[in-house]
Every structure is written in C-alpha cells, then in structure tokens.
Amino acid sequence: MLSPDSVHVSIAPAMASPRSLRELEQASVLSLPISPRSRICASAAAVHHSPAAAPAREPLESIDDNCCLICMDDFSERRKPYPLPCIGACTGASVHYRCIMAWLGQSGSCPLCRGPCDPLAMEPTQTLDFADLKSTVMRPVPLDAGIVRCYVKQVYKGLFKQYGYELYLQGRIGTDEPDQFLLAAKKQLRKNMTANYSIYTTQTCDENTRVGRMGSNFLGTVFTMYDNGRDPQKIAKIQDAGNGLDTLGPGDNVLQIREELGCCTYEANRTSVGPRKMRVCIPDVDEAGRSSKIVRPTNPKDRIVNRMSVGELTDLIKFINREPVFREDLGAYCLDFGGRVSMASVKNFQLISSEDPSMGNVLQFGRVADDMFTMDFQWPLSPFQAFAICLSSCDTKLACV
Ligand SMILES: [Zn+2]
Ligand SMILES: [Zn+2]
C-alpha cells in the first residue's frame, strides 16, 4: 500500500538550513533536475531582460493594441494590458492577465503563434506596496500583480522553542532586489490541546503587531482564520461578568466581534490510499480586491465551517486541492510544480478555484529544504490568507495518518 507520504516531485539532495531561498537556489542550482519548464523560464527571462539579444522580429502591424487579443475587450485602468508571454516571435500583442492565465490553463501555447508560453515569464504591471505592511498583508494581492512568489521558513520561537514560521516575498528573479519579510506566525497550544497560531507583521512577534489568528478543531482537520476581533462567546462572558477587560492583550480589539477571513478543511481520501482532500473557503472579493460581504458571525450556524458542512456557500469563494496524478514510473502521486518544488512532502499542495479551474493554481506550496517551502499565490488571496492556508497544511494531523 502507498502512504500519502508519496506525494512528490523529483528529489534534490537536502542541505543544511539555508538562510534564504536565494541562497538555496544558488547552492542547489546544479543539483536540481532541469525540467523542460525551467528551461523555458530561463530562456524567457533572458529574452525579457536583454532585449538586445532577442532575435529580430517581423512587425505585427495588424494587431490592435487597444484590446485584448483573446477576449477582444478594451483595456482599462483596472484591467491593464500585459505583453503576451510568448517565448517565440510575438511582440506588441497584449492580453488581459486573467484571459492569458485562462488560455494557458487550457492549452499552454501562445494564442497567436502556437509556440511555447510561460506564465511565470509575465512581468506584473503592479507590485506590492510595503509603505503600510499591515494593510498590504490583509488585502487580496492585486489581480495585475500576477503570481506572487514567496517562501516560508520554519523557525523556533519563544521560551519553549515551539515551531514558528516566517513568510518572505522573493526578490524578483534576475534582479538584486532583496527579499522582503511579510509575516511571522507563532504556534500556541491551548488548554484543550487544539493548535492556535498568532500571526504578526514583525519577526519578533510583538503583540501590538498581531494582525490575526488561526485556530483548529481538536482533530486538526478544520482551521479557521480570524482578524484580531474577539470570540463572540467570550464577549458575552465579559459582558455578563461586568468586567473582564484585564484579560485582554494589547493587540485585542476590545469588544469587536472577530471577522472570519477563511476556513480550510482536510479529509482523508475515501479509499485511504492517495492524497488527502483539502477544501478552502474565503469571503467573496471582486477584481479590485473589495469584499462584498464581511463575515462576522454571532450565531454558530453562520460560521464559514458550518456553512461549508451544509453547502450554504453564498458570497464565499471556494477552492480545492488539485488532485495529484499517480505515476507508474515513479510509483508515487505527483503534481507538476514547474521547477519550484524539489522535495517530497505530504504538505505539498496546489489549490485551484473549484468554479474557475482555468485560473490555474491560486496557491502552490511545496518543500524545497528541510525547513523551507516555496509559496506562490495570486488574487483573490491576501498574503495573510495564503500564509494561514499553508500553516494549516503543515499542521493538519491528517498528514501523519
Ligand atoms: Zn481579455
Ligand atoms: Zn507567440
């Protein structure tokens, strides 16, 4: 019988604790197996960064550069033009980000010349703004920022050296841009033995920089993310007692009921062979990143987890994990991580929209060293949500079935 541990891609030799992903990539660039995809990435990067070296091209005069050549709709401030990520001879053609992602999800080839394309070669027209880290990490990343490439490092935090995790945005490939710290998470075990993560915008996890929390059920199969608000049951107790405000930490929002920012559930595969099933729901947001409805339940039946169990999913966006394919030659379940993952782990996963799988991987998480994972994600997730979903994958007890 195969265990879920066999979910993997090709294995590179592990190395001792690199300090950053860049260091890891430099150290292991020769030891990593070269996939056709990573060759494509490398050549695309060369074309994009050294225009002088690009081959001479025929001018494409017939192309109307005011509209997307896939959907023929005009470009706008919110839906900006992207250069076609064609590795062949197509220049001057522009598309919408979502249109080309949907196209590549179906065919993988250039819509104009049918040559190879690579979504990772697309230069985003928007970047994340770090002037206000707290609001940047809580907002969905802009649709036009494309795929945001990050990595997660496992660290030991606190007096009892519990596991903690830190999230970094990777400097753009082919530049000297430094990596940017985004979030840190600290795990606490509660009295009832369920896990609770607090998430901060400082590496030192200062209480006044906490942006939210994630809690799990006893079985470690359901995880809910919250902002800094309070559990409505605790608020009721505080109000009954007349005064319980001395129990509040500095990051607590005194009597504000907490907002639910998402929920992840894990389920063993029914046949008990093969990978676990993962479901994620977040409150709906539009393409500009505005939420249509804030989920702040006072009644347990309105909690996202309870709505997921009865299928009442109005105003929620649903994601599922991509099902790995069993490969006879490797004797294992495999996902194509496009060269971004190099170690087998049951924690590896790819999340797709259950309504619009053509958007491709909304979140991809995979191990690259004993204590390091790559985390690539895109709209509609916020850095906080993407990080919390990955923490749940690291924490779920279904991993050790
Ligand atoms: Zn379009
Ligand atoms: Zn082309």
mmCIF file of C-alpha atoms and ligand atoms in Angstrom:
data_model
loop_
_atom_site.group_PDB
_atom_site.id
_atom_site.type_symbol
_atom_site.label_atom_id
_atom_site.label_comp_id
_atom_site.label_asym_id
_atom_site.label_seq_id
_atom_site.Cartn_x
_atom_site.Cartn_y
_atom_site.Cartn_z
ATOM 1 C CA MET A 1 0.000 0.000 0.000
ATOM 2 C CA LEU A 2 1.118 3.526 -0.700
ATOM 3 C CA SER A 3 1.126 6.085 2.046
ATOM 4 C CA PRO A 4 0.144 9.730 1.471
ATOM 5 C CA ASP A 5 3.822 10.477 2.061
ATOM 6 C CA SER A 6 4.490 9.532 -1.514
ATOM 7 C CA VAL A 7 3.032 12.781 -2.920
ATOM 8 C CA HIS A 8 6.099 14.234 -4.513
ATOM 9 C CA VAL A 9 8.077 15.601 -7.390
ATOM 10 C CA SER A 10 11.697 14.899 -8.193
ATOM 11 C CA ILE A 11 14.001 14.865 -5.198
ATOM 12 C CA ALA A 12 17.092 17.022 -4.809
ATOM 13 C CA PRO A 13 19.644 16.427 -2.058
ATOM 14 C CA ALA A 14 18.701 18.214 1.163
ATOM 15 C CA MET A 15 21.103 20.785 2.567
ATOM 16 C CA ALA A 16 21.626 22.307 5.983
ATOM 17 C CA SER A 17 19.424 25.322 6.769
ATOM 18 C CA PRO A 18 19.965 27.906 4.031
ATOM 19 C CA ARG A 19 19.251 31.430 5.266
ATOM 20 C CA SER A 20 17.167 32.450 2.273
ATOM 21 C CA LEU A 21 15.619 30.907 -0.778
ATOM 22 C CA ARG A 22 18.095 32.755 -2.996
ATOM 23 C CA GLU A 23 20.969 31.140 -1.131
ATOM 24 C CA LEU A 24 19.299 27.766 -1.533
ATOM 25 C CA GLU A 25 18.788 28.319 -5.243
ATOM 26 C CA GLN A 26 22.397 29.372 -5.742
ATOM 27 C CA ALA A 27 23.686 26.392 -3.788
ATOM 28 C CA SER A 28 21.479 23.834 -5.461
ATOM 29 C CA VAL A 29 21.197 25.154 -8.990
ATOM 30 C CA LEU A 30 23.482 22.408 -10.279
ATOM 31 C CA SER A 31 21.916 19.633 -8.252
ATOM 32 C CA LEU A 32 18.321 20.316 -9.269
ATOM 33 C CA PRO A 33 16.954 18.267 -12.119
ATOM 34 C CA ILE A 34 16.233 20.525 -15.083
ATOM 35 C CA SER A 35 12.641 20.282 -16.200
ATOM 36 C CA PRO A 36 11.621 21.430 -19.685
ATOM 37 C CA ARG A 37 9.553 24.076 -17.875
ATOM 38 C CA SER A 38 12.512 25.561 -16.004
ATOM 39 C CA ARG A 39 14.483 25.724 -19.250
ATOM 40 C CA ILE A 40 11.590 27.676 -20.719
ATOM 41 C CA CYS A 41 11.603 30.034 -17.722
ATOM 42 C CA ALA A 42 15.314 30.644 -18.061
ATOM 43 C CA SER A 43 15.159 31.437 -21.755
ATOM 44 C CA ALA A 44 12.106 33.636 -21.288
ATOM 45 C CA ALA A 45 13.892 35.595 -18.579
ATOM 46 C CA ALA A 46 16.839 36.098 -20.906
ATOM 47 C CA VAL A 47 14.579 37.467 -23.627
ATOM 48 C CA HIS A 48 12.830 39.811 -21.217
ATOM 49 C CA HIS A 49 15.939 41.151 -19.550
ATOM 50 C CA SER A 50 18.247 41.563 -22.513
ATOM 51 C CA PRO A 51 16.225 42.889 -25.430
ATOM 52 C CA ALA A 52 19.409 43.321 -27.471
ATOM 53 C CA ALA A 53 19.914 39.568 -27.504
ATOM 54 C CA ALA A 54 16.388 38.838 -28.719
ATOM 55 C CA PRO A 55 16.065 37.681 -32.314
ATOM 56 C CA ALA A 56 14.862 40.181 -34.909
ATOM 57 C CA ARG A 57 11.109 40.009 -35.370
ATOM 58 C CA GLU A 58 8.591 40.704 -38.059
ATOM 59 C CA PRO A 59 6.435 43.690 -37.156
ATOM 60 C CA LEU A 60 2.882 42.615 -36.400
ATOM 61 C CA GLU A 61 1.013 45.601 -37.770
ATOM 62 C CA SER A 62 -2.385 44.013 -37.935
ATOM 63 C CA ILE A 63 -2.668 43.722 -34.146
ATOM 64 C CA ASP A 64 -4.905 46.253 -32.434
ATOM 65 C CA ASP A 65 -3.053 47.089 -29.239
ATOM 66 C CA ASN A 66 -6.048 48.714 -27.554
ATOM 67 C CA CYS A 67 -7.832 45.461 -26.923
ATOM 68 C CA CYS A 68 -7.083 42.019 -25.555
ATOM 69 C CA LEU A 69 -6.423 39.635 -28.419
ATOM 70 C CA ILE A 70 -8.146 36.797 -26.550
ATOM 71 C CA CYS A 71 -11.464 38.362 -25.469
ATOM 72 C CA MET A 72 -11.309 41.473 -27.745
ATOM 73 C CA ASP A 73 -12.436 43.694 -24.842
ATOM 74 C CA ASP A 74 -10.717 47.042 -24.379
ATOM 75 C CA PHE A 75 -8.097 47.593 -21.706
ATOM 76 C CA SER A 76 -8.939 49.780 -18.734
ATOM 77 C CA GLU A 77 -7.283 51.214 -15.640
ATOM 78 C CA ARG A 78 -8.276 48.126 -13.667
ATOM 79 C CA ARG A 79 -7.755 45.549 -16.411
ATOM 80 C CA LYS A 80 -4.395 46.577 -17.804
ATOM 81 C CA PRO A 81 -2.655 45.205 -20.897
ATOM 82 C CA TYR A 82 0.013 42.513 -20.462
ATOM 83 C CA PRO A 83 2.577 41.709 -23.097
ATOM 84 C CA LEU A 84 1.926 38.215 -24.402
ATOM 85 C CA PRO A 85 4.363 35.911 -22.515
ATOM 86 C CA CYS A 86 5.368 34.255 -25.786
ATOM 87 C CA ILE A 87 8.850 32.805 -25.997
ATOM 88 C CA GLY A 88 8.669 32.878 -29.795
ATOM 89 C CA ALA A 89 8.438 35.858 -32.115
ATOM 90 C CA CYS A 90 5.263 37.596 -30.903
ATOM 91 C CA THR A 91 5.812 41.131 -29.684
ATOM 92 C CA GLY A 92 3.438 44.038 -29.499
ATOM 93 C CA ALA A 93 0.449 41.829 -28.717
ATOM 94 C CA SER A 94 -1.339 42.449 -25.431
ATOM 95 C CA VAL A 95 -3.779 40.465 -23.370
ATOM 96 C CA HIS A 96 -5.625 40.676 -20.069
ATOM 97 C CA TYR A 97 -3.941 38.870 -17.200
ATOM 98 C CA ARG A 98 -6.948 36.646 -16.490
ATOM 99 C CA CYS A 99 -7.505 35.915 -20.172
ATOM 100 C CA ILE A 100 -3.961 34.672 -20.745
ATOM 101 C CA MET A 101 -3.960 32.690 -17.487
ATOM 102 C CA ALA A 102 -7.216 31.019 -18.531
ATOM 103 C CA TRP A 103 -5.823 30.403 -22.022
ATOM 104 C CA LEU A 104 -2.610 28.852 -20.702
ATOM 105 C CA GLY A 105 -4.633 26.717 -18.302
ATOM 106 C CA GLN A 106 -6.308 25.162 -21.353
ATOM 107 C CA SER A 107 -3.529 24.906 -23.894
ATOM 108 C CA GLY A 108 -0.104 26.079 -22.668
ATOM 109 C CA SER A 109 0.738 27.519 -26.090
ATOM 110 C CA CYS A 110 0.786 31.055 -27.490
ATOM 111 C CA PRO A 111 -2.680 32.080 -28.762
ATOM 112 C CA LEU A 112 -1.029 33.805 -31.745
ATOM 113 C CA CYS A 113 1.792 31.567 -32.993
ATOM 114 C CA ARG A 114 1.084 28.343 -31.023
ATOM 115 C CA GLY A 115 4.652 28.403 -29.739
ATOM 116 C CA PRO A 116 5.585 27.926 -26.066
ATOM 117 C CA CYS A 117 4.438 30.431 -23.424
ATOM 118 C CA ASP A 118 5.194 30.629 -19.744
ATOM 119 C CA PRO A 119 3.013 32.444 -17.193
ATOM 120 C CA LEU A 120 5.988 32.907 -14.842
ATOM 121 C CA ALA A 121 7.702 34.959 -17.561
ATOM 122 C CA MET A 122 4.961 37.584 -17.290
ATOM 123 C CA GLU A 123 6.184 40.794 -15.743
ATOM 124 C CA PRO A 124 3.461 42.027 -13.400
ATOM 125 C CA THR A 125 2.198 45.569 -14.015
ATOM 126 C CA GLN A 126 1.615 46.066 -10.292
ATOM 127 C CA THR A 127 3.823 45.313 -7.334
ATOM 128 C CA LEU A 128 3.004 45.092 -3.649
ATOM 129 C CA ASP A 129 3.202 48.307 -1.649
ATOM 130 C CA PHE A 130 5.087 47.998 1.638
ATOM 131 C CA ALA A 131 4.589 51.511 2.999
ATOM 132 C CA ASP A 132 1.789 50.075 5.123
ATOM 133 C CA LEU A 133 2.728 46.422 5.651
ATOM 134 C CA LYS A 134 -0.289 45.706 7.832
ATOM 135 C CA SER A 135 -2.876 46.645 5.226
ATOM 136 C CA THR A 136 -0.852 45.095 2.372
ATOM 137 C CA VAL A 137 -0.775 41.671 4.044
ATOM 138 C CA MET A 138 -4.503 41.714 4.826
ATOM 139 C CA ARG A 139 -5.699 42.824 1.358
ATOM 140 C CA PRO A 140 -6.017 40.493 -1.651
ATOM 141 C CA VAL A 141 -2.939 40.950 -3.837
ATOM 142 C CA PRO A 142 -3.854 42.990 -6.946
ATOM 143 C CA LEU A 143 -5.100 40.905 -9.847
ATOM 144 C CA ASP A 144 -2.474 42.567 -12.046
ATOM 145 C CA ALA A 145 0.366 41.598 -9.709
ATOM 146 C CA GLY A 146 0.244 38.140 -11.290
ATOM 147 C CA ILE A 147 1.781 35.250 -9.383
ATOM 148 C CA VAL A 148 3.433 36.475 -6.173
ATOM 149 C CA ARG A 149 6.464 34.334 -5.368
ATOM 150 C CA CYS A 150 7.218 33.872 -1.679
ATOM 151 C CA TYR A 151 8.875 31.385 0.602
ATOM 152 C CA VAL A 152 8.158 30.144 4.108
ATOM 153 C CA LYS A 153 10.903 29.324 6.582
ATOM 154 C CA GLN A 154 10.404 27.230 9.681
ATOM 155 C CA VAL A 155 11.960 28.797 12.788
ATOM 156 C CA TYR A 156 11.901 28.101 16.515
ATOM 157 C CA LYS A 157 10.224 30.795 18.563
ATOM 158 C CA GLY A 158 9.586 31.574 22.198
ATOM 159 C CA LEU A 159 10.651 30.220 25.553
ATOM 160 C CA PHE A 160 9.703 26.635 24.775
ATOM 161 C CA LYS A 161 11.066 26.769 21.226
ATOM 162 C CA GLN A 162 7.772 25.931 19.578
ATOM 163 C CA TYR A 163 7.638 25.806 15.825
ATOM 164 C CA GLY A 164 7.110 29.145 14.189
ATOM 165 C CA TYR A 165 7.108 30.189 10.556
ATOM 166 C CA GLU A 166 8.234 33.293 8.666
ATOM 167 C CA LEU A 167 6.984 34.420 5.263
ATOM 168 C CA TYR A 168 9.181 36.332 2.788
ATOM 169 C CA LEU A 169 8.447 37.843 -0.603
ATOM 170 C CA GLN A 170 11.164 36.732 -3.008
ATOM 171 C CA GLY A 171 13.129 39.475 -4.770
ATOM 172 C CA ARG A 172 12.288 39.487 -8.483
ATOM 173 C CA ILE A 173 14.166 36.863 -10.456
ATOM 174 C CA GLY A 174 17.074 38.260 -12.439
ATOM 175 C CA THR A 175 17.406 41.320 -10.163
ATOM 176 C CA ASP A 176 19.317 42.105 -6.968
ATOM 177 C CA GLU A 177 16.081 43.067 -5.269
ATOM 178 C CA PRO A 178 16.271 41.893 -1.636
ATOM 179 C CA ASP A 179 13.722 39.523 -0.162
ATOM 180 C CA GLN A 180 11.041 41.263 1.885
ATOM 181 C CA PHE A 181 9.804 39.995 5.257
ATOM 182 C CA LEU A 182 5.986 39.849 5.305
ATOM 183 C CA LEU A 183 4.637 37.828 8.241
ATOM 184 C CA ALA A 184 5.645 35.617 11.171
ATOM 185 C CA ALA A 185 3.499 33.014 12.905
ATOM 186 C CA LYS A 186 3.819 31.627 16.408
ATOM 187 C CA LYS A 187 2.094 28.438 17.475
ATOM 188 C CA GLN A 188 0.453 28.135 20.863
ATOM 189 C CA LEU A 189 -1.163 25.056 22.330
ATOM 190 C CA ARG A 190 -4.375 25.895 24.121
ATOM 191 C CA LYS A 191 -5.598 24.165 27.287
ATOM 192 C CA ASN A 192 -7.924 21.971 25.239
ATOM 193 C CA MET A 193 -4.885 20.815 23.170
ATOM 194 C CA THR A 194 -6.001 22.465 19.930
ATOM 195 C CA ALA A 195 -3.450 24.464 17.950
ATOM 196 C CA ASN A 196 -3.683 28.217 17.681
ATOM 197 C CA TYR A 197 -1.453 30.384 15.508
ATOM 198 C CA SER A 198 -0.977 34.097 16.074
ATOM 199 C CA ILE A 199 0.251 35.988 13.026
ATOM 200 C CA TYR A 200 2.351 39.184 13.192
ATOM 201 C CA THR A 201 3.964 41.756 10.913
ATOM 202 C CA THR A 202 7.219 41.638 12.945
ATOM 203 C CA GLN A 203 9.764 38.819 13.177
ATOM 204 C CA THR A 204 9.848 39.311 16.949
ATOM 205 C CA CYS A 205 6.071 38.701 17.140
ATOM 206 C CA ASP A 206 5.366 41.843 19.182
ATOM 207 C CA GLU A 207 1.795 41.666 20.451
ATOM 208 C CA ASN A 208 0.924 45.116 19.090
ATOM 209 C CA THR A 209 1.814 43.934 15.573
ATOM 210 C CA ARG A 210 -0.538 40.951 15.575
ATOM 211 C CA VAL A 211 -2.813 41.034 12.506
ATOM 212 C CA GLY A 212 -4.853 37.901 13.111
ATOM 213 C CA ARG A 213 -5.098 34.338 14.298
ATOM 214 C CA MET A 214 -5.902 30.867 13.100
ATOM 215 C CA GLY A 215 -7.413 28.171 15.284
ATOM 216 C CA SER A 216 -8.052 24.477 14.649
ATOM 217 C CA ASN A 217 -10.514 21.913 15.924
ATOM 218 C CA PHE A 218 -9.401 19.082 18.205
ATOM 219 C CA LEU A 219 -8.910 16.630 15.335
ATOM 220 C CA GLY A 220 -6.690 19.063 13.426
ATOM 221 C CA THR A 221 -8.923 18.784 10.363
ATOM 222 C CA VAL A 222 -10.630 22.223 10.404
ATOM 223 C CA PHE A 223 -8.803 25.567 10.558
ATOM 224 C CA THR A 224 -10.454 28.994 10.739
ATOM 225 C CA MET A 225 -8.658 32.329 10.217
ATOM 226 C CA TYR A 226 -9.730 35.453 12.064
ATOM 227 C CA ASP A 227 -8.765 39.088 12.353
ATOM 228 C CA ASN A 228 -7.940 40.499 15.826
ATOM 229 C CA GLY A 229 -11.566 40.650 16.966
ATOM 230 C CA ARG A 230 -12.960 38.635 19.876
ATOM 231 C CA ASP A 231 -14.764 35.320 20.050
ATOM 232 C CA PRO A 232 -18.473 36.289 20.436
ATOM 233 C CA GLN A 233 -18.873 33.751 23.289
ATOM 234 C CA LYS A 234 -16.051 35.423 25.230
ATOM 235 C CA ILE A 235 -17.604 38.841 24.671
ATOM 236 C CA ALA A 236 -20.847 37.515 26.139
ATOM 237 C CA LYS A 237 -18.943 36.246 29.194
ATOM 238 C CA ILE A 238 -17.117 39.555 29.640
ATOM 239 C CA GLN A 239 -20.407 41.419 29.457
ATOM 240 C CA ASP A 240 -22.031 39.017 31.955
ATOM 241 C CA ALA A 241 -19.164 39.383 34.402
ATOM 242 C CA GLY A 242 -19.379 43.155 34.103
ATOM 243 C CA ASN A 243 -15.638 43.499 33.736
ATOM 244 C CA GLY A 244 -13.127 41.119 32.240
ATOM 245 C CA LEU A 245 -11.129 43.640 30.300
ATOM 246 C CA ASP A 246 -7.959 42.839 32.251
ATOM 247 C CA THR A 247 -7.726 39.573 30.290
ATOM 248 C CA LEU A 248 -7.271 41.437 27.012
ATOM 249 C CA GLY A 249 -3.895 41.587 25.297
ATOM 250 C CA PRO A 250 -2.635 44.838 23.739
ATOM 251 C CA GLY A 251 -3.491 43.611 20.221
ATOM 252 C CA ASP A 252 -7.078 42.780 21.097
ATOM 253 C CA ASN A 253 -9.889 44.814 19.730
ATOM 254 C CA VAL A 254 -11.822 45.305 22.951
ATOM 255 C CA LEU A 255 -15.413 44.344 22.205
ATOM 256 C CA GLN A 256 -15.224 43.940 18.446
ATOM 257 C CA ILE A 257 -16.556 40.563 17.294
ATOM 258 C CA ARG A 258 -13.943 38.800 15.193
ATOM 259 C CA GLU A 259 -14.202 38.633 11.433
ATOM 260 C CA GLU A 260 -13.710 35.249 9.741
ATOM 261 C CA LEU A 261 -11.185 35.522 6.906
ATOM 262 C CA GLY A 262 -11.370 31.941 5.686
ATOM 263 C CA CYS A 263 -11.644 28.280 6.576
ATOM 264 C CA CYS A 264 -9.668 25.171 5.474
ATOM 265 C CA THR A 265 -10.853 21.612 5.953
ATOM 266 C CA TYR A 266 -8.955 18.353 5.431
ATOM 267 C CA GLU A 267 -10.414 14.984 4.666
ATOM 268 C CA ALA A 268 -8.677 11.651 4.207
ATOM 269 C CA ASN A 269 -9.006 10.176 0.754
ATOM 270 C CA ARG A 270 -12.002 7.816 0.905
ATOM 271 C CA THR A 271 -10.028 4.839 -0.291
ATOM 272 C CA SER A 272 -7.332 5.651 2.326
ATOM 273 C CA VAL A 273 -4.797 5.392 -0.488
ATOM 274 C CA GLY A 274 -3.525 8.553 -2.115
ATOM 275 C CA PRO A 275 -3.537 12.187 -1.119
ATOM 276 C CA ARG A 276 -5.874 13.921 1.303
ATOM 277 C CA LYS A 277 -8.612 16.259 0.110
ATOM 278 C CA MET A 278 -8.463 19.919 1.005
ATOM 279 C CA ARG A 279 -11.275 22.485 0.811
ATOM 280 C CA VAL A 280 -10.852 26.218 1.409
ATOM 281 C CA CYS A 281 -13.470 28.991 1.500
ATOM 282 C CA ILE A 282 -12.846 32.729 1.810
ATOM 283 C CA PRO A 283 -15.327 35.637 1.784
ATOM 284 C CA ASP A 284 -16.001 36.869 -1.755
ATOM 285 C CA VAL A 285 -13.919 39.736 -3.203
ATOM 286 C CA ASP A 286 -14.199 41.485 -6.577
ATOM 287 C CA GLU A 287 -11.413 42.010 -9.122
ATOM 288 C CA ALA A 288 -10.443 45.278 -7.431
ATOM 289 C CA GLY A 289 -9.982 43.400 -4.134
ATOM 290 C CA ARG A 290 -13.056 44.809 -2.385
ATOM 291 C CA SER A 291 -15.009 42.378 -0.236
ATOM 292 C CA SER A 292 -18.702 42.167 -0.977
ATOM 293 C CA LYS A 293 -19.659 40.833 2.434
ATOM 294 C CA ILE A 294 -17.842 40.776 5.756
ATOM 295 C CA VAL A 295 -18.309 37.508 7.664
ATOM 296 C CA ARG A 296 -18.657 38.351 11.354
ATOM 297 C CA PRO A 297 -20.896 35.616 12.731
ATOM 298 C CA THR A 298 -22.584 35.854 16.121
ATOM 299 C CA ASN A 299 -24.612 32.709 15.512
ATOM 300 C CA PRO A 300 -22.617 29.440 15.126
ATOM 301 C CA LYS A 301 -24.681 28.438 12.084
ATOM 302 C CA ASP A 302 -23.276 31.465 10.205
ATOM 303 C CA ARG A 303 -19.667 30.385 10.730
ATOM 304 C CA ILE A 304 -17.892 29.501 7.474
ATOM 305 C CA VAL A 305 -17.090 25.973 8.684
ATOM 306 C CA ASN A 306 -20.750 25.253 9.443
ATOM 307 C CA ARG A 307 -21.877 26.768 6.151
ATOM 308 C CA MET A 308 -19.351 24.551 4.327
ATOM 309 C CA SER A 309 -20.745 21.453 6.028
ATOM 310 C CA VAL A 310 -24.310 22.201 4.857
ATOM 311 C CA GLY A 311 -23.284 23.612 1.454
ATOM 312 C CA GLU A 312 -24.580 27.154 2.145
ATOM 313 C CA LEU A 313 -21.818 28.932 0.237
ATOM 314 C CA THR A 314 -23.359 32.237 -0.942
ATOM 315 C CA ASP A 315 -20.780 35.078 -1.003
ATOM 316 C CA LEU A 316 -17.872 32.672 -0.495
ATOM 317 C CA ILE A 317 -15.087 31.746 -2.945
ATOM 318 C CA LYS A 318 -14.325 28.024 -2.944
ATOM 319 C CA PHE A 319 -11.017 26.283 -3.623
ATOM 320 C CA ILE A 320 -9.986 22.639 -3.714
ATOM 321 C CA ASN A 321 -6.585 20.993 -3.989
ATOM 322 C CA ARG A 322 -5.521 19.780 -7.407
ATOM 323 C CA GLU A 323 -5.617 16.035 -7.476
ATOM 324 C CA PRO A 324 -2.160 14.542 -7.952
ATOM 325 C CA VAL A 325 -1.744 12.033 -10.752
ATOM 326 C CA PHE A 326 -0.371 8.592 -9.994
ATOM 327 C CA ARG A 327 2.794 7.997 -11.991
ATOM 328 C CA GLU A 328 3.640 4.360 -12.562
ATOM 329 C CA ASP A 329 7.285 5.141 -13.367
ATOM 330 C CA LEU A 330 7.870 6.856 -10.003
ATOM 331 C CA GLY A 331 5.412 4.737 -8.025
ATOM 332 C CA ALA A 332 4.022 7.904 -6.450
ATOM 333 C CA TYR A 333 1.353 10.601 -6.668
ATOM 334 C CA CYS A 334 2.785 13.653 -8.434
ATOM 335 C CA LEU A 335 1.940 17.286 -9.118
ATOM 336 C CA ASP A 336 3.751 19.471 -11.658
ATOM 337 C CA PHE A 337 5.279 22.315 -9.644
ATOM 338 C CA GLY A 338 7.084 23.855 -12.608
ATOM 339 C CA GLY A 339 10.530 23.569 -11.019
ATOM 340 C CA ARG A 340 9.501 25.384 -7.796
ATOM 341 C CA VAL A 341 9.460 22.347 -5.506
ATOM 342 C CA SER A 342 12.275 19.891 -5.025
ATOM 343 C CA MET A 343 11.396 17.627 -2.102
ATOM 344 C CA ALA A 344 8.687 15.075 -1.491
ATOM 345 C CA SER A 345 6.283 16.093 1.245
ATOM 346 C CA VAL A 346 2.724 15.362 2.202
ATOM 347 C CA LYS A 347 2.491 19.099 2.947
ATOM 348 C CA ASN A 348 2.916 19.999 -0.755
ATOM 349 C CA PHE A 349 -0.287 21.100 -2.443
ATOM 350 C CA GLN A 350 -1.781 23.183 -5.259
ATOM 351 C CA LEU A 351 -5.068 24.992 -4.748
ATOM 352 C CA ILE A 352 -7.422 25.765 -7.637
ATOM 353 C CA SER A 353 -10.748 27.573 -7.804
ATOM 354 C CA SER A 354 -13.499 24.960 -7.793
ATOM 355 C CA GLU A 355 -15.669 27.159 -10.048
ATOM 356 C CA ASP A 356 -12.977 28.502 -12.368
ATOM 357 C CA PRO A 357 -10.096 25.982 -12.549
ATOM 358 C CA SER A 358 -8.894 27.779 -15.703
ATOM 359 C CA MET A 359 -7.314 30.452 -13.471
ATOM 360 C CA GLY A 360 -4.598 27.920 -12.701
ATOM 361 C CA ASN A 361 -3.027 27.472 -9.284
ATOM 362 C CA VAL A 362 -4.287 30.149 -6.932
ATOM 363 C CA LEU A 363 -1.829 28.909 -4.293
ATOM 364 C CA GLN A 364 1.045 26.454 -4.588
ATOM 365 C CA PHE A 365 3.076 25.302 -1.591
ATOM 366 C CA GLY A 366 5.969 22.893 -1.662
ATOM 367 C CA ARG A 367 9.034 21.837 0.236
ATOM 368 C CA VAL A 368 12.478 22.827 -1.079
ATOM 369 C CA ALA A 369 14.596 22.107 2.035
ATOM 370 C CA ASP A 370 14.051 20.537 5.456
ATOM 371 C CA ASP A 371 12.905 23.856 6.876
ATOM 372 C CA MET A 372 11.888 25.793 3.754
ATOM 373 C CA PHE A 373 8.923 25.871 1.374
ATOM 374 C CA THR A 374 8.080 27.947 -1.689
ATOM 375 C CA MET A 375 4.672 29.631 -1.585
ATOM 376 C CA ASP A 376 3.381 31.118 -4.861
ATOM 377 C CA PHE A 377 -0.072 32.679 -4.915
ATOM 378 C CA GLN A 378 -2.266 35.191 -6.696
ATOM 379 C CA TRP A 379 -5.518 37.129 -6.475
ATOM 380 C CA PRO A 380 -8.003 36.695 -4.760
ATOM 381 C CA LEU A 381 -5.894 35.626 -1.762
ATOM 382 C CA SER A 382 -4.233 38.053 0.637
ATOM 383 C CA PRO A 383 -0.713 37.245 1.908
ATOM 384 C CA PHE A 384 -2.308 36.564 5.319
ATOM 385 C CA GLN A 385 -4.809 34.062 3.900
ATOM 386 C CA ALA A 386 -2.236 32.300 1.712
ATOM 387 C CA PHE A 387 0.203 32.008 4.649
ATOM 388 C CA ALA A 388 -2.509 30.726 7.009
ATOM 389 C CA ILE A 389 -3.645 28.078 4.493
ATOM 390 C CA CYS A 390 -0.024 26.868 4.239
ATOM 391 C CA LEU A 391 0.298 26.782 8.045
ATOM 392 C CA SER A 392 -2.798 24.593 8.189
ATOM 393 C CA SER A 393 -1.223 22.208 5.677
ATOM 394 C CA CYS A 394 1.875 21.990 7.895
ATOM 395 C CA ASP A 395 -0.232 21.452 10.996
ATOM 396 C CA THR A 396 -3.037 19.127 9.997
ATOM 397 C CA LYS A 397 -2.857 15.839 11.842
ATOM 398 C CA LEU A 398 -4.105 14.110 8.721
ATOM 399 C CA ALA A 399 -0.534 14.480 7.477
ATOM 400 C CA CYS A 400 0.616 11.691 9.777
ATOM 401 C CA VAL A 401 -2.147 9.168 9.067
HETATM 402 ZN ZN ZN B 1 -9.168 39.662 -22.355
HETATM 403 ZN ZN ZN B 2 3.638 33.572 -29.940
#
